[in-house]
XYZ file of C-alpha atoms in Angstrom:
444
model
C 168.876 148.323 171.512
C 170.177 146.216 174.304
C 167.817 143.537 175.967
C 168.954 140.599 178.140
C 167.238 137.708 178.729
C 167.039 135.375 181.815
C 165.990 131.729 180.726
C 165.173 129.333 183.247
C 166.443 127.036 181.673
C 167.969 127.004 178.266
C 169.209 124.070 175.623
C 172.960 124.907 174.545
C 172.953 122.730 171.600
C 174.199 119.462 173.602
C 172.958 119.846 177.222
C 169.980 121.600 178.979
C 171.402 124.206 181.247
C 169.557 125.786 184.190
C 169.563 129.936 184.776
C 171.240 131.275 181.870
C 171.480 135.143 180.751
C 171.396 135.790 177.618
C 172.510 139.105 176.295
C 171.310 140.889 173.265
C 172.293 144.056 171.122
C 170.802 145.185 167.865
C 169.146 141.900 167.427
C 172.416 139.449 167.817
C 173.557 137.824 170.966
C 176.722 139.175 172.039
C 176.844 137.036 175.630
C 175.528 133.929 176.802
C 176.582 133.364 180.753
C 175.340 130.201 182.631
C 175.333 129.881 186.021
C 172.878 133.034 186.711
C 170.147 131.267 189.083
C 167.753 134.631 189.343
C 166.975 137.159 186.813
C 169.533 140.064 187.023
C 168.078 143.311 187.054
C 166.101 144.614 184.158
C 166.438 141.145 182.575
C 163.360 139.577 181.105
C 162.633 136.282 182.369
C 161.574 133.543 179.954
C 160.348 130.521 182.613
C 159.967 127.307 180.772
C 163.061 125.718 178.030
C 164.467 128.125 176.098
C 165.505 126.934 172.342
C 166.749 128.878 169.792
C 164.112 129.980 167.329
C 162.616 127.461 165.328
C 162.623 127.368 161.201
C 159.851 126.120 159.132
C 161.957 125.135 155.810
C 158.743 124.642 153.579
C 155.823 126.609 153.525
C 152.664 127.356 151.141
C 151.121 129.959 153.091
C 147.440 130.221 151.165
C 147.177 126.412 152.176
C 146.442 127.370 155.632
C 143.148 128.127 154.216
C 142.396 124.230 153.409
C 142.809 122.728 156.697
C 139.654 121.094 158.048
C 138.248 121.342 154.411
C 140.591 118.780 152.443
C 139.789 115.899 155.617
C 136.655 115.014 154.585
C 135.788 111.941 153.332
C 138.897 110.262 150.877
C 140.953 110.597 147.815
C 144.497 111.457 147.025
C 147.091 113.780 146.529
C 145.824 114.728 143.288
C 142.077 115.505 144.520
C 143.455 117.232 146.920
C 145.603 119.473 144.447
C 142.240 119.837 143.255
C 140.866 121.637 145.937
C 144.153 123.581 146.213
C 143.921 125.277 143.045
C 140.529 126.525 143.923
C 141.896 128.457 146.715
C 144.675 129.682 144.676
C 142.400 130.821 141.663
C 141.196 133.259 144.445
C 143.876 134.968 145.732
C 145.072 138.455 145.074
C 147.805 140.312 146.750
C 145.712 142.340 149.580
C 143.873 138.892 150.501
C 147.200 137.061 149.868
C 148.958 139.541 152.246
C 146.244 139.118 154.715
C 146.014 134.870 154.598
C 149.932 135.052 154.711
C 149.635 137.663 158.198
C 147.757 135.659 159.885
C 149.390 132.178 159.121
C 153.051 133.430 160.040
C 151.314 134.847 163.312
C 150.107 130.683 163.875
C 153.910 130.348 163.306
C 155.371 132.552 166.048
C 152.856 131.378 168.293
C 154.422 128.150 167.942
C 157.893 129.317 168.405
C 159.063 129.473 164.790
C 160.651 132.711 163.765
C 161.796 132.067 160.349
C 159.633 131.062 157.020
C 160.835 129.257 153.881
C 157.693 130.238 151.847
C 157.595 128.529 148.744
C 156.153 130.784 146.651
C 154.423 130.224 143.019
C 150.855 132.118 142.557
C 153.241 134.728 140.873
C 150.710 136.381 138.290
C 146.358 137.234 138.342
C 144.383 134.467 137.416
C 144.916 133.498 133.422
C 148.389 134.504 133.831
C 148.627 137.895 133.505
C 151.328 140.113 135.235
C 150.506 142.655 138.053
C 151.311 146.137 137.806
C 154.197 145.199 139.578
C 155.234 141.732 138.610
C 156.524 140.593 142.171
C 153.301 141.934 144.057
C 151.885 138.526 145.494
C 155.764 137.797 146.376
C 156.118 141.211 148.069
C 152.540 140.801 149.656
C 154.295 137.561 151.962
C 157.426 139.727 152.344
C 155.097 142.596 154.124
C 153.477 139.797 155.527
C 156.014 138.219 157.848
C 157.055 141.613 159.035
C 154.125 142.578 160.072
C 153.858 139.028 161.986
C 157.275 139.902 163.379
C 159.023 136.415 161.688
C 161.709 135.945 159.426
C 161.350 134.888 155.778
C 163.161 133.336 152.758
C 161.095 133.890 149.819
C 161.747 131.084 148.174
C 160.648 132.572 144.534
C 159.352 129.160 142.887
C 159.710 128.854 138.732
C 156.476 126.731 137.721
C 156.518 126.738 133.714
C 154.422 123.251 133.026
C 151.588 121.415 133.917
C 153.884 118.172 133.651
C 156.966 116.957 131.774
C 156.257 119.594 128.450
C 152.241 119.900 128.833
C 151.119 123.761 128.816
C 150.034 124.960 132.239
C 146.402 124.192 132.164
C 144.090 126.938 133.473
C 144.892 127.134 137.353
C 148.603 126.763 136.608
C 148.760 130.180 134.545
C 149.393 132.287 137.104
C 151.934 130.545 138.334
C 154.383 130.522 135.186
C 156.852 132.795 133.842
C 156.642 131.144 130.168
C 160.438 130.162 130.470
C 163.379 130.161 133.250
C 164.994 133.136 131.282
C 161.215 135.356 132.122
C 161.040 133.184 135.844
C 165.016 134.881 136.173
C 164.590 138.349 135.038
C 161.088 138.942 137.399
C 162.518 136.808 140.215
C 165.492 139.611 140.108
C 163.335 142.113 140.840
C 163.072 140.841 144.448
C 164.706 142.382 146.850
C 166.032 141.208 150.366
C 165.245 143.108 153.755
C 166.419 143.766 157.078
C 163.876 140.301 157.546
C 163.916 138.770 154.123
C 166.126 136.989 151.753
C 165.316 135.574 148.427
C 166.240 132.153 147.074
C 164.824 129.728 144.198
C 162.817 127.306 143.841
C 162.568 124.438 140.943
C 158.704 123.443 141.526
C 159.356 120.030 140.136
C 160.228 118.153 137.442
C 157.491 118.268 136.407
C 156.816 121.885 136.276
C 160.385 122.553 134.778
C 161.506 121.328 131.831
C 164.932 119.646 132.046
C 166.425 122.058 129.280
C 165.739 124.715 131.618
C 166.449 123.090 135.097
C 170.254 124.245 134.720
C 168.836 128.233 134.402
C 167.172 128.228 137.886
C 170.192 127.006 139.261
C 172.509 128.931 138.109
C 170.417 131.755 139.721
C 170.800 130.707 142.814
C 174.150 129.912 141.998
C 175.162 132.834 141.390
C 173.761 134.688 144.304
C 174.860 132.522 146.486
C 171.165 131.742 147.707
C 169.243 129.026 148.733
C 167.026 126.762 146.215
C 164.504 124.386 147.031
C 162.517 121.851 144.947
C 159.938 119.188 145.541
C 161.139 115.864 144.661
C 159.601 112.486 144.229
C 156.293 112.795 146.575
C 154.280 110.887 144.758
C 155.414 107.768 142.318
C 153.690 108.876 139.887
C 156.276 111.689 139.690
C 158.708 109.258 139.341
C 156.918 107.067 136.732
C 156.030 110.133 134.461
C 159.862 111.315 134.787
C 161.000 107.496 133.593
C 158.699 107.360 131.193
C 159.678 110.757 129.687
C 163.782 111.149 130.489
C 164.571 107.652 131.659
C 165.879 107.961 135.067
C 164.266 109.151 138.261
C 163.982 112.829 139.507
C 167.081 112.956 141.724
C 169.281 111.710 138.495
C 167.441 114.320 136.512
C 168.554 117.040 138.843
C 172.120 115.849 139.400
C 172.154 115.975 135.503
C 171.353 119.520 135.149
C 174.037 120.708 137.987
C 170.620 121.389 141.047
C 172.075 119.244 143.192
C 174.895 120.884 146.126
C 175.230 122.564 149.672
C 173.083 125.126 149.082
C 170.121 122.709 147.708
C 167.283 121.583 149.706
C 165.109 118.472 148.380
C 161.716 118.765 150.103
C 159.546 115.491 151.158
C 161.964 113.352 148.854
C 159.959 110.292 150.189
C 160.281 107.619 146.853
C 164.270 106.790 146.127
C 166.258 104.731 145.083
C 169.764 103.579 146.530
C 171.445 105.752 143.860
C 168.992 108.361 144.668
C 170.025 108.835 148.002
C 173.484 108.651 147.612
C 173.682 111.345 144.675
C 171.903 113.523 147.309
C 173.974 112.650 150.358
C 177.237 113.256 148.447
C 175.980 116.531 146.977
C 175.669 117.756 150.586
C 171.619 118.816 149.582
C 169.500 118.897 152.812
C 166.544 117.480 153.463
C 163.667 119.016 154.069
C 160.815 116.006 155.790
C 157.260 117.432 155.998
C 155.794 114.296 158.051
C 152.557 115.936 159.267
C 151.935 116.539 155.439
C 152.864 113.783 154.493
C 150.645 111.457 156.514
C 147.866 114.299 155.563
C 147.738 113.221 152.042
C 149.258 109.434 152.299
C 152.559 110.286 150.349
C 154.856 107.780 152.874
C 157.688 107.596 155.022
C 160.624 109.372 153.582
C 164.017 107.268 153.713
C 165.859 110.328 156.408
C 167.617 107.898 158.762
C 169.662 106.665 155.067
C 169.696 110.323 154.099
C 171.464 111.521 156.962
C 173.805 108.689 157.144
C 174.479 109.364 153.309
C 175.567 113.010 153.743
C 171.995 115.035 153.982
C 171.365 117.518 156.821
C 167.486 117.147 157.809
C 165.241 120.038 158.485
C 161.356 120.718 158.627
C 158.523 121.776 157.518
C 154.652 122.699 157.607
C 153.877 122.539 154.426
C 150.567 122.515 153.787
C 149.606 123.748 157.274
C 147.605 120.638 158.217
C 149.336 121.602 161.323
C 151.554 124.252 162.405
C 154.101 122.461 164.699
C 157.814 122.109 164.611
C 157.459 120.207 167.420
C 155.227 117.649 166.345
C 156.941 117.473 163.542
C 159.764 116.825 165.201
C 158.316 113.867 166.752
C 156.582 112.696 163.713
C 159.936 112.348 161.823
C 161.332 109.684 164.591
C 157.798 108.079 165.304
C 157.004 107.840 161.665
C 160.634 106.264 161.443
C 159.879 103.634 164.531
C 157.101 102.792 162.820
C 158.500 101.829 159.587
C 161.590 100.174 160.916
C 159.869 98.784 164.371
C 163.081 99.818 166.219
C 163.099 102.997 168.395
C 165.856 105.819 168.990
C 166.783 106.859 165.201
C 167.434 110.400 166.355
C 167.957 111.888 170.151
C 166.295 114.744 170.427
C 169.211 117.153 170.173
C 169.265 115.756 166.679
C 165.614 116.385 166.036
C 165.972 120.047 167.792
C 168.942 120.675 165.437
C 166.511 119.835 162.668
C 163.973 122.754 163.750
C 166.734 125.472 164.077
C 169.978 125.341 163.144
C 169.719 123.469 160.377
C 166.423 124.467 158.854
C 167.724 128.073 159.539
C 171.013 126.915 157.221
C 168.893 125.540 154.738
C 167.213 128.859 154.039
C 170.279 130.909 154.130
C 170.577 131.955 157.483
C 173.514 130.133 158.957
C 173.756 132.923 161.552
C 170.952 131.674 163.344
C 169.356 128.840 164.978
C 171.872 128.809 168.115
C 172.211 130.142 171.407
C 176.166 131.534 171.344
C 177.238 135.284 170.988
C 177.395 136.274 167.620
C 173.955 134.593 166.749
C 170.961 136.227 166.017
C 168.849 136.666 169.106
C 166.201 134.036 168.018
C 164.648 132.428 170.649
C 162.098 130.068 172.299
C 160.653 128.873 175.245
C 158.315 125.902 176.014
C 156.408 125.924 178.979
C 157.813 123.019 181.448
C 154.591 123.079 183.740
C 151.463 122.641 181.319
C 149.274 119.379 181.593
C 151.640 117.629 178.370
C 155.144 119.156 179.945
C 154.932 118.811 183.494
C 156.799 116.220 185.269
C 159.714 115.465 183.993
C 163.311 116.728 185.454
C 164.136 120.181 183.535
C 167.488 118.332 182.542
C 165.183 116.009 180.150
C 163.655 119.545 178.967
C 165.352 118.784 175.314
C 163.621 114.855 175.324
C 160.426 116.529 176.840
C 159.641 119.016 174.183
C 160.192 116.873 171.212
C 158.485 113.955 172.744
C 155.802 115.625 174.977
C 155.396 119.600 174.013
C 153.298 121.186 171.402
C 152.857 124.310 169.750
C 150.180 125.254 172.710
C 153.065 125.097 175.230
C 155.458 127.846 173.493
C 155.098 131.158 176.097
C 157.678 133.733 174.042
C 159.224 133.911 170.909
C 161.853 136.303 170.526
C 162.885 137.876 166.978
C 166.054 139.877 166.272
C 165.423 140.808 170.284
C 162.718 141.623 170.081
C 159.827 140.038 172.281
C 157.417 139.011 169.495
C 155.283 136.762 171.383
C 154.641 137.491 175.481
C 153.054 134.986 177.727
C 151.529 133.241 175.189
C 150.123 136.587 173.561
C 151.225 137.791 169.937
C 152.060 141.571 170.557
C 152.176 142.315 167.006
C 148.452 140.715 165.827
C 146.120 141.259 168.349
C 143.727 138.561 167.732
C 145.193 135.820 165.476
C 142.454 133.442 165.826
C 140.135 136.302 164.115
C 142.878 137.490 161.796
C 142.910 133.439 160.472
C 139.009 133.234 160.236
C 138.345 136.512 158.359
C 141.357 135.557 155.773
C 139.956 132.182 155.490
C 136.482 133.367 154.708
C 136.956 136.197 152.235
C 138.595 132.946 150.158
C 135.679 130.945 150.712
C 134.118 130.204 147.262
């Protein structure tokens, strides 16, 4: 199938560049031509910035179901985690499948075509397998397509409740036993014309260090992505002292995690040597700030990151929000904050963070630019709504990430295809209804 697109104005990766056509076949670009100041005939004209598609690098999609609930009154992470398991004791596939619709739906709407879904409720509650072991994992699979997104199913082994404990109750359907049973299930998966599979390492807590190296050489060995969560809390790295002596990131390194293909999510308490075993193992980052702030984990060290050697990309997380481009922002006003100094990252570097590189950081390096050969993953943000309008479209790249927000996105285009129109999802009629019936068959 061959669709071209007209943007009317499109970021090239350096530069904002007015009437651009951008020609599609089979779901890859095959031309970009600049220059073009009207749509050419039979184009489809995207009005607004055009970006390439966006990529949420860490997502848990059944916590879309705790937003609004888990803000009142206080606590901590770990009340929080509390509440989290409740929804999780309550999933099954069908309602799984439906939460997970719905959510990736929120994501298009807000310009993000690609998912890393960081995936653990593996087994019915107790811990017993499904009929088919990999039926909640191939419940977010069917999921995304039907939301017309992308998706890396990061496959998550979660074996202990913390540094050797048993899993307590909530945490049995979420572990294999050992990495060997995590392995052999996990390689059941199997990729699709929108999925690929990677790994996950939970944390250390929830993987014991003698089994750290078995994950990884999973991923390893299929050349695939693998993800873990590391040091979000201090207690994390307290517990991980107390029971290895050394912190997380040395932990990892140890046991051979570390590398290009790695991506450390939230990473937000490290030390010196911390970040530079990180940096100089190439690992990406993957900064979560709107979760972050949610549930008062901190300001994760990025700006020394990146200078180290990291590559930065984004996530959701928890769903708190759904907003690449707020997180975006959050990343470099979080940052300003911290340091009191402004202008950490221009906002070519921030965009880079939302596509190409949290599309490399999931294993699709082929996406997350505008240039033939690509896949046709795109975005636009409206330049004319109450938060947008104003500025010259040559600041279009400075006004999204500092103005824009996941209400201004007007397309989203998948693999060429037009997933969201005007502001409309074409795929699931009625997300707002789609989110509230999920939500409340969880309700408990």
């Amino acid at each position: 199938m061959q669709v071209t697109y007209w943007a009317e104005h499109a970021w090239l990766g350096t530069h904002v560049e007015p009437g651009v056509a951008i020609e599609t076949t089979d779901g890859r670009i095959t031309a970009v031509r600049t220059e073009v100041p009207s749509p050419p005939p039979g184009a489809v004209a995207l009005r607004g910035l055009t970006l390439p598609g966006m990529a949420n690098s860490h997502s848990h999609a059944f916590h879309r179901a705790l937003r609004g609930r888990t803000q009142v009154g206080s606590g901590t992470f770990w009340t929080w985690r509390d509440v989290m398991y409740g929804v999780a004791d309550r999933l099954t596939p069908d309602s799984y499948f439906a939460l997970a619709r719905a959510t990736y739906a929120e994501m298009a709407l807000a310009g993000i075509s690609c998912v890393g879904e960081f995936h653990y409720v593996h087994h019915a509650p107790g811990g017993t397998p499904y009929a088919d072991p990999n039926a909640m994992g191939e419940a977010l699979i069917a999921a995304a397509a039907e939301a017309g997104i992308r998706i890396t199913l990061l496959d998550t082994a979660y074996l202990s409740a913390g540094f050797g404990q048993a899993p307590n109750h909530h945490q049995l359907r979420f572990s294999d036993g050992t990495a060997d049973a995590w392995a052999e299930r996990a390689a059941a998966l199997k990729p699709a014309g929108h999925a690929r599979i990677g790994a996950a390492v939970h944390s250390v807590r929830a993987v014991p260090a003698d089994q750290l190296a078995t994950v990884a050489g999973w991923a390893k060995d299929r050349e695939a992505p693998l993800h873990v969560h590391l040091s979000e809390q201090t207690a994390e790295n307290d517990a991980c002292h107390a029971a290895h002596g050394r912190t997380p990131t040395q932990l990892l390194a140890d046991h051979g995690v570390l590398g290009p293909r790695t991506s450390a999510v939230h990473a937000t308490h490290l030390t010196d040597e911390d970040i530079s075993l990180l940096g100089g193992a190439g690992s990406t980052i993957c900064m979560c700030p709107t979760t972050e702030r949610d549930l008062a984990d901190g300001i994760g060290p990025a700006v020394s990151l990146q200078r180290a050697g990291s590559p930065l990309s984004l996530g959701s997380d928890s769903h708190a929000v759904i907003d690449l481009l707020e997180e975006a922002r959050a990343m470099e006003l979080d940052e300003r904050l911290r340091s009191r100094t402004r202008g950490h990252w221009t906002a070519a570097a921030l965009l880079r963070a939302a596509t190409e590189d949290g599309h490399a950081s999931l294993g699709w390096g082929d996406a997350g630019r505008i240039e033939p050969g690509a896949l046709a993953d795109l975005t636009t943000v409206a330049l004319d709504s109450v938060r947008t309008a104003g500025p010259s479209p040559r600041h279009g790249a400075e006004t999204a990430v500092f103005a824009a927000t996941g209400a201004d996105v007007r397309h989203t285009v998948v693999g060429g295809r037009h997933v969201v129109r005007d502001g409309v999802h074409q795929l699931v009629p009625d997300v707002p209804r789609a989110l509230a019936d999920s939500i409340a068959a969880l309700s408990g």
